[in-house]
Amino acid sequence: MMRLHAVYHRTASLLSLSVSALSPPPTTHSILSSLTPPVILRLCPLRRAVRSIKTASAAMTASRLSNLVPVNAVAGEDGGVGSNGAASSSTAASPTENEDDSVLGLGYCLPPPEIRDIVDAPPLPALSFSPHRDKILFLKRRALPPLAELARPEEKLAGIRIDGKCNTRSRMSFYTDIGIHQLMPDGTLGTEKELHGYPDGAKINFVTWSQDGRHLAFSVRVDEEENSSGKLTVWVADVETGKARPLFQSPDIYLNAVFDNYIWVDNSTLLVSTIPLSRGGLPNKPFVPTGPKIQSNEQKNVIQVRTFQDLLKDEYDEDLFDYYATTQLVLASLDGTVKEIGPPAVYTSLDPSPDGKYLMISSIHRPYSFIVPCGRFPKKVDLWTADGKFIRELCDLPLAEDIPIAFNSVRKGMRSINWRADKPSTLYWVETQDGGDAKVEVSPRDIIYTQPAEPLEGEQPAILHQLDLRYGGISWCDESLALVYESWYKTRRTRTWVISPGSKDASPRILFDRSSEDVYSDPGSPMLRRTPAATYVIAKVNKENDENTYVLLNGSGATPEGNIPFLDLFDINTGCKERIWQSDKEKYYETVVALMSDQKEGDLRLDQLKILTSKESKTENTQYHILSWPEKQACQITNFPHPYPQLASLQKEMIRYQRKDGVQLTATLYLPPGYDPSKDGPLPCLVWSYPGEFKSKDAAGQVRGSPNEFAGIGPTSPLLWLARRFTILSGPTIPIIGEGNEEANDSYVEQLVWSAEAAVEEVTRRGVAHPNKIAVGGHSYGAFMTANLLAHAPHLFRCGVARSGAYNRTLTPFGFQNEDRTLWEATNTYVEMSPFMSANKIKKPILLIHGEEDNNPGTLTMQSDRFFNALKGHGALCRLVILPFESHGYASRESIMHVLWETDRWLQKYCVSNTSDVKADIDASKQDVSKEATDSESKAAVASGGGGPEVSDFEHEGFYSMPRSSLCVD
């Protein structure tokens, strides 16, 4: 699919010039409160809870790893991570047989060594290539962070989370060291040169190359000490020598990284967002409020918003947001020259023109909102000269609280304002013609405008192109060629236009018109080359003795046998194409990552083409290669070790099967190393999935992915249970189809059950899964799926594991996932889809896990709290684990290890049914934690908030009458 984000997708991982931590999207508050509060005690840092009911909790110190991987939020339902608190006991009458009371309040536990060893394996470095493709950075990182890092105080303001001590987004990942390798002419790597000069123990972020590749810029923060604020400072390094030094001579200039951080304006100058020197202390929070909190809609405006979280709550929050987000822009040269430009403001993006003469500066300002995040606050875009002189205002957009919830709805006014990548200083942007409302029928729907940075007096913006679908981006090439993308979600239609920006006589024409769901018809995305101005444009390719215009299309190559990536030489005028490279489909999965022969300006020569590829197989982890024409000779440039050699011989197969309505389904079947079904018989099986919506049965049945892809195993991956001799059915397709005018979710439960039945039937038919030992699980929308399957297909599964899910759709009344109807427009659908409403039907054991600080839209922690209460109120066998300090996905080692322990215990006890070993595993886990819990930082975290996740257990089957409240004593 030739959407703009796809164009940059492959280069982003290896050629990204800046590494930042993103704040996960926000969630909701309750509209229905039909149940009493759950009986789960939360131990806050300054609060200790006391129960009158029988308890059995043991506070335990937790361990810390010396190396840490990035703290990344895991994309979930609409968009995870941490822990520290105390465990509370079950309110059930007694624990189940063969378990002592300690299982209910253990503190943090460790999974079996075969799982723990995989999770603790050191992470591989990230790579970044220099602008001239002659050097590679190896950005080194730690393994899982300790809980203490997540326990740092954070401010939740305007939809983002801020670490006030560092004045940056909270929970940022970081690098520990940077190694520089020369890429030799023969494709091999030279000896590593370590960057040096920065403080020991530095946490490194935002690594960027100067345009000429001679310098690096990066931020440094160090652990707080008596004489250190913990704030970020900007450093620069000479790439040839590896010597690093602070950019600013003054020790009082700190980086403000709440929004944009810094950019290279030219090869020797950076524009830096700094904390204003005149900022002063934090605003004082009024001891007594000046009045009630009031919101009003006396104008009867129709304002529908999704369930955002972490919003501003009052005037003090507004002041606090201004305090942390306000920036002073500073021009800083490598020679030490420093110049403040512009007034302090909440600047959100800094964008220099390709020729370096202008700066496009975006900022947000009051009035703020209490119902939408900062991305919808009033937005001002100005044009400055490179030395900070104001030229003109491009736009000042009002507060956007009223963007409709229908998909493809957008903000009114100018949007997507950017510089043309192929011109020195020409702007382009888009304006909607439907008022931003996707439900309004109008033609054209979007208009693309263009204008010089400094237009002549009276010169109006020129119309570049008009679109009937929603604008999706532009790939620029030159005055004769650009590709414009548009799409429409409801129909899944996507179109690519060919335009000639410099010719008014050339009529735009459609290059591709297809369904975005039809992966088999995806022609690929044009490959981009880097320009001397550090922009990216479509790479034109010359063939010998051929004057036609060719581009390179890089495609995933989806086929009924799996993905077979390709590179096509495509004639943009005739549509003819020649496949000049294709991945080996028998053993390997190889993809094109980036061009490596684009150092010079102008068109590329086919006989001198060089590309970077990533190559892997089922059992061989990813390595990078350089492929050179005309012989297409490959040279391997990395030699990363296998991350988990104990699973190197795992068995993997992409399987196809059919559900009862004829829809073709696919899944990836994993079997443990050395397993032979004819000798070993069927195994316990874990099915892990995530539903998806489709408009056609044919598209839903298409194969996605490759049988030869390496099995990447993350710290919470279900594939970890291969080490416990489970069969894993990963990602079985659960298509929810709504053809034509049908709404997919109107038959959600029925289609969900059909897909699950087909998957279970297939693995049992193959003899690799014991029909009475199959568990189901999922994260976010997958957790929602899990709960629904236990309610509506209890005959298929022995138990379920549901992480960070939403279970009551009436709490997300203005849409969820891909549903854009409101609760009042589709009441029956909302109710029937909600497993909360079917809690009385769930009789199989279900383990609920949720981060206490979940900020994802729709998956508020309250969802699991109330679902657990509903289950408990009907005597269901259930367990709820709340992970302190964790967000939508889980990040700290303590939390992740405990999640794995909980999951393994649940599977062993309720799927494998080998209960005799459960107590032994608990005792072993206690001993393992005691051995590891020696780190003082982790002890401090435990001391401040308790000894483990909060656990509420109801594993005694029978009716339980819920008490009216919890008891919490200061």
Short mmCIF file of C-alpha atoms in Angstrom, two decimals, residues 87 106 113 123-124 127 137 214-215 281 319 328 400 438 506 513 643 702 726 743 809 843 848-849 895 939:
data_model
loop_
_atom_site.label_atom_id
_atom_site.label_comp_id
_atom_site.label_asym_id
_atom_site.label_seq_id
_atom_site.Cartn_x
_atom_site.Cartn_y
_atom_site.Cartn_z
CA ALA A 87 -0.22 -7.38 47.49
CA LEU A 106 3.53 -13.07 47.45
CA PRO A 113 14.38 -20.29 34.86
CA PRO A 123 19.23 -6.79 24.01
CA LEU A 124 20.82 -6.20 20.63
CA LEU A 127 21.70 0.86 14.34
CA LEU A 137 26.30 3.80 15.03
CA ARG A 214 30.81 14.91 10.81
CA HIS A 215 29.10 15.46 14.16
CA GLY A 281 9.76 27.81 40.95
CA ASP A 319 -0.42 26.59 35.10
CA GLN A 328 13.01 29.28 25.20
CA ALA A 400 -10.66 21.71 18.38
CA ALA A 438 -16.39 12.58 7.42
CA ALA A 506 -0.21 18.03 -17.13
CA ASP A 513 -6.81 2.45 -7.10
CA PRO A 643 19.08 -13.97 21.43
CA GLN A 702 -5.56 -13.40 2.72
CA PHE A 726 3.38 -25.71 25.09
CA GLU A 743 -21.53 -3.07 10.46
CA ARG A 809 -18.29 -0.90 26.32
CA LYS A 843 -17.44 -20.37 34.39
CA LEU A 848 -7.01 -10.52 34.74
CA ILE A 849 -3.86 -8.37 34.71
CA SER A 895 6.33 -6.41 36.89
CA LYS A 939 14.49 -1.86 47.94
#
